[in-house]
Tab-separated table of C-alpha atoms and ligand atoms in Angstrom:
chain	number	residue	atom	x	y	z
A	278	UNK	CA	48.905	103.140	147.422
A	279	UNK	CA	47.984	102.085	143.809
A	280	UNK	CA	49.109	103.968	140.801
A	281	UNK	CA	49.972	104.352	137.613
A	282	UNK	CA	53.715	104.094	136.265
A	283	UNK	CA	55.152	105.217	133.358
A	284	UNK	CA	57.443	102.276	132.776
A	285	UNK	CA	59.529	104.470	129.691
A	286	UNK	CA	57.888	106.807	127.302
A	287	UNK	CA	55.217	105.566	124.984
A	288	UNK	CA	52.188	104.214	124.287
A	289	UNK	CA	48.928	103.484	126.214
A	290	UNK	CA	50.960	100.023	126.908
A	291	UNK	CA	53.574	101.689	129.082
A	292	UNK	CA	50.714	102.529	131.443
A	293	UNK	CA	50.881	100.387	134.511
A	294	UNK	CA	49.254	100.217	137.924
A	295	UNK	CA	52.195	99.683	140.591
A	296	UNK	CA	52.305	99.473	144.677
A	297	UNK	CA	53.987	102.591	145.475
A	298	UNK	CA	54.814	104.322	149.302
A	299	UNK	CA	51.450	106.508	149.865
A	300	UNK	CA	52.188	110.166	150.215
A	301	UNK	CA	52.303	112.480	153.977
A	302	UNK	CA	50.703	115.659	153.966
A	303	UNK	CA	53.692	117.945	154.172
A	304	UNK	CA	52.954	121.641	155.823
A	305	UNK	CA	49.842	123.149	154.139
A	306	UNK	CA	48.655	120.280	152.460
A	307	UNK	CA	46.298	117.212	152.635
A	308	UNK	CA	46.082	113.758	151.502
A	309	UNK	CA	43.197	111.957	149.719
A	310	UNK	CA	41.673	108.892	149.373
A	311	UNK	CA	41.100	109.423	145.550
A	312	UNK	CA	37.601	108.321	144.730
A	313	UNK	CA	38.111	109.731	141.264
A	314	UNK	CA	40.531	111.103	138.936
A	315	UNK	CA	39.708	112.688	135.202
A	316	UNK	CA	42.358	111.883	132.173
A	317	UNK	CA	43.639	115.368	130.119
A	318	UNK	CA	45.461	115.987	127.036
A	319	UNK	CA	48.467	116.956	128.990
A	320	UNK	CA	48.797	113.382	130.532
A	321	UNK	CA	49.058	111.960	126.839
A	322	UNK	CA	51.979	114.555	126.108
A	323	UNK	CA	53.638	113.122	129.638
A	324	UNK	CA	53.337	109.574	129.172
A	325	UNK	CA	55.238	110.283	126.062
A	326	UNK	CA	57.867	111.868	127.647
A	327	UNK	CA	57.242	115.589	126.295
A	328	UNK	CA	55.687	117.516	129.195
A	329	UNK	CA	57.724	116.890	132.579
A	330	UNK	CA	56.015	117.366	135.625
A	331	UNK	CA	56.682	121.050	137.125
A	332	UNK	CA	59.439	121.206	139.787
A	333	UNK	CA	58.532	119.495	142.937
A	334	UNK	CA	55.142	118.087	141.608
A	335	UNK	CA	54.817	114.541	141.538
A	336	UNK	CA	55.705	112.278	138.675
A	337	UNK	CA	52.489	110.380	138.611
A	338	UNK	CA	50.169	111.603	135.941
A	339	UNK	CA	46.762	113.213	136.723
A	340	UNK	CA	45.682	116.934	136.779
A	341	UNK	CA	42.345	116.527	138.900
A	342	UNK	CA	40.688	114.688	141.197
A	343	UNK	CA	37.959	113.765	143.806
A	344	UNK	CA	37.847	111.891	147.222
A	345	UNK	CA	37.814	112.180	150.935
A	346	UNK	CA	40.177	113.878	153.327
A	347	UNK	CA	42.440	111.351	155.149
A	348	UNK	CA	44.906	112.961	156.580
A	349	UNK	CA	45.914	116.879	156.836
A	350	UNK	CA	49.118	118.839	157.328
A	351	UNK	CA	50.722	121.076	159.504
A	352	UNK	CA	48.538	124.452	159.399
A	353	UNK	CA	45.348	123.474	157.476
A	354	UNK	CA	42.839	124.776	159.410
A	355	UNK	CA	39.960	124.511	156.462
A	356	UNK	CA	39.204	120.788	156.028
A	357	UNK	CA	39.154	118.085	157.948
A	358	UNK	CA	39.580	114.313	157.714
A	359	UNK	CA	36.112	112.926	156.183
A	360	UNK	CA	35.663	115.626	154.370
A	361	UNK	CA	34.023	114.959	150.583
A	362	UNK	CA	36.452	117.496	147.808
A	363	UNK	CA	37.535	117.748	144.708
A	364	UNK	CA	41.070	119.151	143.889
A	365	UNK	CA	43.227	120.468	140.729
A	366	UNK	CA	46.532	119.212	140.901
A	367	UNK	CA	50.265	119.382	139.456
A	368	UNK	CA	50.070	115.900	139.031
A	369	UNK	CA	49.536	112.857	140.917
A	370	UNK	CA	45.859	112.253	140.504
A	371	UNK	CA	46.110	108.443	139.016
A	372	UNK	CA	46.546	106.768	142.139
A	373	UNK	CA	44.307	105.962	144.943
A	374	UNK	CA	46.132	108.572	147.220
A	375	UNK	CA	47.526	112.277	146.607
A	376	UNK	CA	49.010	115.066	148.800
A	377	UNK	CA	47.513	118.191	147.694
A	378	UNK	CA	48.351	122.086	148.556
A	379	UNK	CA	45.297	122.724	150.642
A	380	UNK	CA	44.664	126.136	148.642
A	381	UNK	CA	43.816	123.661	145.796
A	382	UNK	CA	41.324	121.856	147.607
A	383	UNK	CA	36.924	122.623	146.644
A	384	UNK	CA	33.822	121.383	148.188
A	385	UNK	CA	31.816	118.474	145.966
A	386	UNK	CA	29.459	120.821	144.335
A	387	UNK	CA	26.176	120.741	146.177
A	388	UNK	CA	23.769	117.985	144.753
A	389	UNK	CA	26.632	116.002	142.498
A	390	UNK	CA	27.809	112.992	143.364
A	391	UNK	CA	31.847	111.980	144.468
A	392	UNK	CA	33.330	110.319	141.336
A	393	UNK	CA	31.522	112.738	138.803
A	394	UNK	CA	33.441	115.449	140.689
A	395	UNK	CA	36.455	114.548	139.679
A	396	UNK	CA	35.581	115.587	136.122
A	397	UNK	CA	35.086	119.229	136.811
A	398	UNK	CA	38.515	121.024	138.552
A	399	UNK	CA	40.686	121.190	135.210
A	400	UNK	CA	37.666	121.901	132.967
A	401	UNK	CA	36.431	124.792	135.306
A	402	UNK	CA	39.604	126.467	136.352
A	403	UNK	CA	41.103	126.563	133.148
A	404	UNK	CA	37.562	127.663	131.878
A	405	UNK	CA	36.990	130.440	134.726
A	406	UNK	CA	40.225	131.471	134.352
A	407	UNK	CA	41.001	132.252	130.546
A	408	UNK	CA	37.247	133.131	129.563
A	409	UNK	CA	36.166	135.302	132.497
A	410	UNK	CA	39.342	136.261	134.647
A	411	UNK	CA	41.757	136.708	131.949
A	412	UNK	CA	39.673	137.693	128.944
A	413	UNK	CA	36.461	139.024	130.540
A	414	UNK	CA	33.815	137.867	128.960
A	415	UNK	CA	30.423	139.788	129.710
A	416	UNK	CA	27.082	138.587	129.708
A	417	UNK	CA	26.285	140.644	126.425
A	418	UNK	CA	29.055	139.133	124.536
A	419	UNK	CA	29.754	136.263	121.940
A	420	UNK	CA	31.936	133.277	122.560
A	421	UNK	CA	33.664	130.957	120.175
A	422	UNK	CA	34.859	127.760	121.945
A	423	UNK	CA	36.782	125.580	119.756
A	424	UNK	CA	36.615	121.699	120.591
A	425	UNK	CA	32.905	121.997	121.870
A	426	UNK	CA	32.159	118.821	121.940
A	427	UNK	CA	35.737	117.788	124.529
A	428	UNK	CA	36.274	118.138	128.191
A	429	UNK	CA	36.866	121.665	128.183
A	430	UNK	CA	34.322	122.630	125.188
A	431	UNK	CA	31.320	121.272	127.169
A	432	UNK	CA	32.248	123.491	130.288
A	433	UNK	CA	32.824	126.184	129.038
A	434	UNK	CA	29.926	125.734	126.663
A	435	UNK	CA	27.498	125.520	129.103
A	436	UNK	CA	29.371	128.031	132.154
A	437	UNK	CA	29.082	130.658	129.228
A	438	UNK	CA	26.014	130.030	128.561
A	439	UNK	CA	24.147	130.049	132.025
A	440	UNK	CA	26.005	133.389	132.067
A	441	UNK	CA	23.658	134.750	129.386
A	442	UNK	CA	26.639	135.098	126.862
A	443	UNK	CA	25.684	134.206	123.143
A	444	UNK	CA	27.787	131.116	122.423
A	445	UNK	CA	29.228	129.725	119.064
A	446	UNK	CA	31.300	126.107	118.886
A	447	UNK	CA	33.027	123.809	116.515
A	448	UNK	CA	32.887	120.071	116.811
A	449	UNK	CA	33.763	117.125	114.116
A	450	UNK	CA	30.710	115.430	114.069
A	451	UNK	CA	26.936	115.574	113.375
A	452	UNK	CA	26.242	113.488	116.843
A	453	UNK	CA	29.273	115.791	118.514
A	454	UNK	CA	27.369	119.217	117.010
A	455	UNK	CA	24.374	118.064	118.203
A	456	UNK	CA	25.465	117.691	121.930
A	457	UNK	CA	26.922	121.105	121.513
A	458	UNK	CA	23.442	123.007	120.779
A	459	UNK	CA	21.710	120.527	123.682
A	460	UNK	CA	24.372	121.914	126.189
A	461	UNK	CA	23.681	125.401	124.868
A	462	UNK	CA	25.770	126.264	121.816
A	463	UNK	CA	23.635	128.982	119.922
A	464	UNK	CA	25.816	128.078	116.577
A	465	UNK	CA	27.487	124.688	116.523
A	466	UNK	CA	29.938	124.858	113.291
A	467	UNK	CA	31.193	121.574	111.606
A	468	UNK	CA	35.180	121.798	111.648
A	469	UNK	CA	35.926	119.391	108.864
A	470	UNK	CA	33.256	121.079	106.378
A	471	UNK	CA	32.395	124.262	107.080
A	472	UNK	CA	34.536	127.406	107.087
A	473	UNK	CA	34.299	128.907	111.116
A	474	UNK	CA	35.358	132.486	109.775
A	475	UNK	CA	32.612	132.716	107.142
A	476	UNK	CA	29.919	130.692	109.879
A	477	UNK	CA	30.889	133.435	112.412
A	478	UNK	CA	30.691	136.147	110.273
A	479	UNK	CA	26.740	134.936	109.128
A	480	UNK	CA	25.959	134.540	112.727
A	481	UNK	CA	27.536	137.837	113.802
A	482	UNK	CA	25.950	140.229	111.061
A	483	UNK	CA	29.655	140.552	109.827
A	484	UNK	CA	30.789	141.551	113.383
A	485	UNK	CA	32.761	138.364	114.934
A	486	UNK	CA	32.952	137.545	118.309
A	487	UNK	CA	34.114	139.245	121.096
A	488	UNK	CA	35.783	136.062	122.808
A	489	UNK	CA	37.606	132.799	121.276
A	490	UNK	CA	38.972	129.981	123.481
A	491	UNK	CA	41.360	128.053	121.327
A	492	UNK	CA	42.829	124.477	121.977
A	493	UNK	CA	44.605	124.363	118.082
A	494	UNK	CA	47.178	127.454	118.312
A	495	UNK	CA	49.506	127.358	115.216
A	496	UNK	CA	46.653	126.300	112.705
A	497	UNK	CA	43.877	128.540	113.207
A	498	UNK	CA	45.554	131.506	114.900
A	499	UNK	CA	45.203	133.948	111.317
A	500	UNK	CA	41.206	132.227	110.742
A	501	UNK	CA	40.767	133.492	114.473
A	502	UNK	CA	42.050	136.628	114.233
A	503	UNK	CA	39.754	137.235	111.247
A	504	UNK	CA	37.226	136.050	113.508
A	505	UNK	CA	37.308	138.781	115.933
A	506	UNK	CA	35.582	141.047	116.296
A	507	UNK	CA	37.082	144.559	117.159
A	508	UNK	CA	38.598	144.728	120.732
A	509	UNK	CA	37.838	140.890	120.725
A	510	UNK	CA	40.274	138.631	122.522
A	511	UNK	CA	41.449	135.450	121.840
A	512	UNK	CA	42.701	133.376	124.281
A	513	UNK	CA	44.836	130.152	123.236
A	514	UNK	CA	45.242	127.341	125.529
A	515	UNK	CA	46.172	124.209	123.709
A	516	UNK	CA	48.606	123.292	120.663
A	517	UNK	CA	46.871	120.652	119.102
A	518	UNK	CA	47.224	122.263	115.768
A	519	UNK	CA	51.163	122.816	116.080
A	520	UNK	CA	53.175	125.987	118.013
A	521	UNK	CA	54.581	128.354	115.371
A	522	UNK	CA	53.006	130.551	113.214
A	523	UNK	CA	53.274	134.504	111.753
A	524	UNK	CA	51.078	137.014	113.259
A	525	UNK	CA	50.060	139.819	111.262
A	526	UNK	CA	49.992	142.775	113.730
A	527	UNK	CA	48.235	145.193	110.728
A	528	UNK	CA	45.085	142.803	111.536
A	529	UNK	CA	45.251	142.909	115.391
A	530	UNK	CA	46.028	146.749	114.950
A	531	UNK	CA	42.930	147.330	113.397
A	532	UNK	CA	40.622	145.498	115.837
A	533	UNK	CA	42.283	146.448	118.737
A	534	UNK	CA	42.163	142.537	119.779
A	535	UNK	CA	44.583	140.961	122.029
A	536	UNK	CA	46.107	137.318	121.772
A	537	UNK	CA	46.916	135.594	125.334
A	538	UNK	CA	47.812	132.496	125.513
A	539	UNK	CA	48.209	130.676	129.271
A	540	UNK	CA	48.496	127.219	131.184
A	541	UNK	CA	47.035	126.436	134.500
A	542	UNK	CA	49.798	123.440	135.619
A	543	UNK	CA	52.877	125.830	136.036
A	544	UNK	CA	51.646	128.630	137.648
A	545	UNK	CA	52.158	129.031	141.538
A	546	UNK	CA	50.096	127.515	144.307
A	547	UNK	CA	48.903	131.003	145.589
A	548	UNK	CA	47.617	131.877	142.024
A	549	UNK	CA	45.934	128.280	141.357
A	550	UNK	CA	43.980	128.914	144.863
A	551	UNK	CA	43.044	132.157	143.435
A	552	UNK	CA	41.366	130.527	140.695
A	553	UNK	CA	40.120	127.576	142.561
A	554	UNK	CA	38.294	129.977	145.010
A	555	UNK	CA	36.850	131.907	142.431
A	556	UNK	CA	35.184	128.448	140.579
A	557	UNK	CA	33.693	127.782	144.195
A	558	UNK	CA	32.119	131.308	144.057
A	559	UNK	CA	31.447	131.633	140.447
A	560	UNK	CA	30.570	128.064	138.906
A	561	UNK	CA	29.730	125.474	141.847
A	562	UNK	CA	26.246	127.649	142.184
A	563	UNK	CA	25.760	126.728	138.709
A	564	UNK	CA	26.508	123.092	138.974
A	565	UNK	CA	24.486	123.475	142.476
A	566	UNK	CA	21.199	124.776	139.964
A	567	UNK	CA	21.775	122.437	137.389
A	568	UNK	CA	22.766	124.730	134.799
A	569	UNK	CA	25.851	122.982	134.817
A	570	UNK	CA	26.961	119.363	134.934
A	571	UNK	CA	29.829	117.449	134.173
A	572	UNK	CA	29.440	115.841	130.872
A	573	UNK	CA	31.483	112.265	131.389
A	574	UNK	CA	32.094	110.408	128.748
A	575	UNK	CA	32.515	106.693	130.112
A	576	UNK	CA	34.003	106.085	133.848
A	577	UNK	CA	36.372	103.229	133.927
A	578	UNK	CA	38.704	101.363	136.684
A	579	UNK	CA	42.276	103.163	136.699
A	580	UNK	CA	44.017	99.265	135.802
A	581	UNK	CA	41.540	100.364	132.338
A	582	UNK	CA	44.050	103.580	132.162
A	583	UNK	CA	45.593	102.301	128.609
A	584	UNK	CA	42.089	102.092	127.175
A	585	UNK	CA	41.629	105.500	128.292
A	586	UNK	CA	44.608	107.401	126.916
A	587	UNK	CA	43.847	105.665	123.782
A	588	UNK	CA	40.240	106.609	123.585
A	589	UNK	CA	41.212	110.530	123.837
A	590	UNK	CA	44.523	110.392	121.684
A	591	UNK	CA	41.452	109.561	119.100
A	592	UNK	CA	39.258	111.736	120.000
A	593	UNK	CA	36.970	108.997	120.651
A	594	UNK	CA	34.841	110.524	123.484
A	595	UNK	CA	32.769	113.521	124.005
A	596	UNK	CA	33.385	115.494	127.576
A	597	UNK	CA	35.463	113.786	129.808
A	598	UNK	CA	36.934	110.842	130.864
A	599	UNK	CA	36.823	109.597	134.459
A	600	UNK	CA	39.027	106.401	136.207
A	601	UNK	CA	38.331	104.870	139.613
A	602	UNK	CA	41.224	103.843	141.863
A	603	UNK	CA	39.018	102.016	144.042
A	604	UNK	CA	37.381	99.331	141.796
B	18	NAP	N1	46.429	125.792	128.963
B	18	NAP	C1	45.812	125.129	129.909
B	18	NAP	O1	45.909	125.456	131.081
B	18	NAP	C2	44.965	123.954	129.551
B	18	NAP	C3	44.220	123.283	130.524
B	18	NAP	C4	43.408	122.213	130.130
B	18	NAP	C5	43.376	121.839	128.790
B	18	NAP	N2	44.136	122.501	127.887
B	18	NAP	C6	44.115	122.138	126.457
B	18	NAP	O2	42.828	122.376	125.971
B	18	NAP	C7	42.570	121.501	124.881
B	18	NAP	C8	41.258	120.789	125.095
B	18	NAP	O3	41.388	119.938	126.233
B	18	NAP	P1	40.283	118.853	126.547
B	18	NAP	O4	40.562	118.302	127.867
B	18	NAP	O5	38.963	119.417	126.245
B	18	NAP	O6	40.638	117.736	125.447
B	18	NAP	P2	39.648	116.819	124.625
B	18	NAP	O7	38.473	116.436	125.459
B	18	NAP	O8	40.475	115.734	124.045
B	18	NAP	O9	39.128	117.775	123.466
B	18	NAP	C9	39.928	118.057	122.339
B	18	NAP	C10	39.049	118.763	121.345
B	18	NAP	O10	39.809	119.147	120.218
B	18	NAP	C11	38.876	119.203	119.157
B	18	NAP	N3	39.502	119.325	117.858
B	18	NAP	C12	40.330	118.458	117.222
B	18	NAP	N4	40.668	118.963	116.004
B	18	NAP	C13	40.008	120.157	115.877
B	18	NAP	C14	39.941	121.136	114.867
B	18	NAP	N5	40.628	121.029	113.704
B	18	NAP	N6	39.183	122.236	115.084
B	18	NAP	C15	38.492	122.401	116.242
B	18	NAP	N7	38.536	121.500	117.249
B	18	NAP	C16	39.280	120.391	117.053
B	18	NAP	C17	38.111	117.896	119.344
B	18	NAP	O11	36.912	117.987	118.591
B	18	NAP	P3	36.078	116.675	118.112
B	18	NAP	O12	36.126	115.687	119.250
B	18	NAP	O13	34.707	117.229	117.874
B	18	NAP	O14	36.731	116.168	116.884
B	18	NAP	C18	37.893	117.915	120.836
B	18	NAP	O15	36.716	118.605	121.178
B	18	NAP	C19	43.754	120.550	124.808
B	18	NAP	O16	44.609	121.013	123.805
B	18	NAP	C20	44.396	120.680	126.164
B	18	NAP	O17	45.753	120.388	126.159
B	18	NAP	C21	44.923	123.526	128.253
């Protein structure tokens, strides 16, 4: 198979597309002919050598993917070769093969096309799973996504929204706001000149919301907690703005709010199937109506995987990123 080597840690330049053996299906899983495969924050962190693969996963890059059943494993009764899926992975996805725990396999969405499916697995299981399984969102509740305008802000943007929840966003541009309120945002707040406590607090009537999904940690965790809104939780799932930071308990005392903070990547097979079953029942109908779509920012071939990594290290794109083994 084709895929991409870290030759040491680095750069985009250490990116490079090898030969390398192509994978067996070992007992429970499958093996894809990748069609597509999605680029995520985490594989930036990797290719510079600070976020090691989980134990047993392999040591090609690549969260997600799309393609067609070639081969399956001992026991998998549920797909067969042929079959059109997308899949979350531990890692593996830049190549144009990847064994994959069958558990972690999904249909194509109804209605969406093969490559553009590999743009939704990590978006909507880390979506599904922090803002409705973990913190519960309900339908007559407010949302603050953080990083509307990314991979994961335009999901979860738009999932929230078809779900009749009142959604506000932050994004770092006039043309990145905008694509926020088209998608659905009801409030779209501008991070570099606006204050998101005092915006939240105008749109609330003083009250906050009742949900935050954070990708900055360290740096805004005191603004969100003053965003809150009482028993609001806040839910942080990236570290872009740094790892350490003081609580102050008096505030989450007096709201009765909760802080959680989770990744998808480490967790065990049996729990990712969990979640990628409940993204087939909960959000492929919406992608199936429309209501939801992957937003993709540019597709490129995988030998374009430099380009890429260096087009989301600066924030460079809106939604996601796809690359194509094949072409
Ligand atoms: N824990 C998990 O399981 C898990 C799973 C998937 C992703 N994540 C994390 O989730 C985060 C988002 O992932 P992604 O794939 O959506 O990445 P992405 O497409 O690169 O999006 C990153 C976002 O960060 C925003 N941002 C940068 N500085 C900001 C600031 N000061 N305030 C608010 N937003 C700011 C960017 O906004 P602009 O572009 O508008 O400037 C952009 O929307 C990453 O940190 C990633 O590691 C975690």
């Amino acid at each position: 198979m084709r895929a991409v080597v870290v030759t040491e840690p680095g750069g985009p330049e250490v990116l490079t597309v090898r030969d390398l053996p192509d994978p067996e299906p070992g007992p429970g899983e499958v093996v894809l002919d990748v069609a597509g495969t999605a680029v995520n924050r985490a594989d930036l962190l990797q290719r510079q050598g600070h976020y090691p693969p989980p134990p047993g996963a392999s040591d090609v890059l690549g969260l997600e993917c799309s393609g067609t059943v070639a081969a399956v494993g001992e026991g998998v009764e549920r797909w067969q070769v042929g079959d059109e899926v997308c899949a979350l992975l531990a890692g593996g996805g830049y190549a144009s093969k990847v064994a994959v725990p069958a558990g972690q396999l999904m249909p194509v969405p109804e209605g969406l096309d093969l490559v553009s499916a590999a743009a939704l697995p990590e978006v909507a299981c880390t979506v599904w799973s922090n803002v409705f399984m973990v913190a519960g969102l309900r339908a007559d509740e407010t949302l603050l996504v953080h990083g509307g305008a990314g991979g994961i802000g335009t999901h979860a943007i738009q999932v929230a929204h078809a779900l009749g929840a009142t959604v506000l966003t932050t994004a770092g541009s006039a043309e990145k706001l905008e694509l926020c309120r088209s998608l659905g945002a009801d409030v779209a707040i501008g991070y570099r000149e606006q204050d998101f406590v005092e915006e939240v607090r105008r749109a609330t009537d003083g009250r906050g919301v009742d949900v935050i999904l954070d990708n900055m940690g360290a740096k805004y965790l005191d603004r969100n907690i003053d965003a809150l809104a009482l028993e609001g939780r806040l839910v942080i799932i990236g570290m872009q703005g740094g790892a350490k930071a003081e609580l102050d308990i008096s505030t989450l005392l007096r709201k009765r709010a909760a802080v959680i903070a989770t990744t998808l990547r480490s967790r065990p097979t049996e729990e990712k199937a969990a979640i990628c079953a409940a993204v087939v029942e909960h959000v492929w109908p919406l992608v199936a109506d429309g209501a939801v779509r992957p937003i993709v920012h540019t597709t490129l071939p995988l030998d374009r995987v430099g380009e890429a990594h260096a087009l989301m290290a600066d924030s460079g794109h809106s939604g996601k990123i796809v690359l194509t083994p094949a072409s």
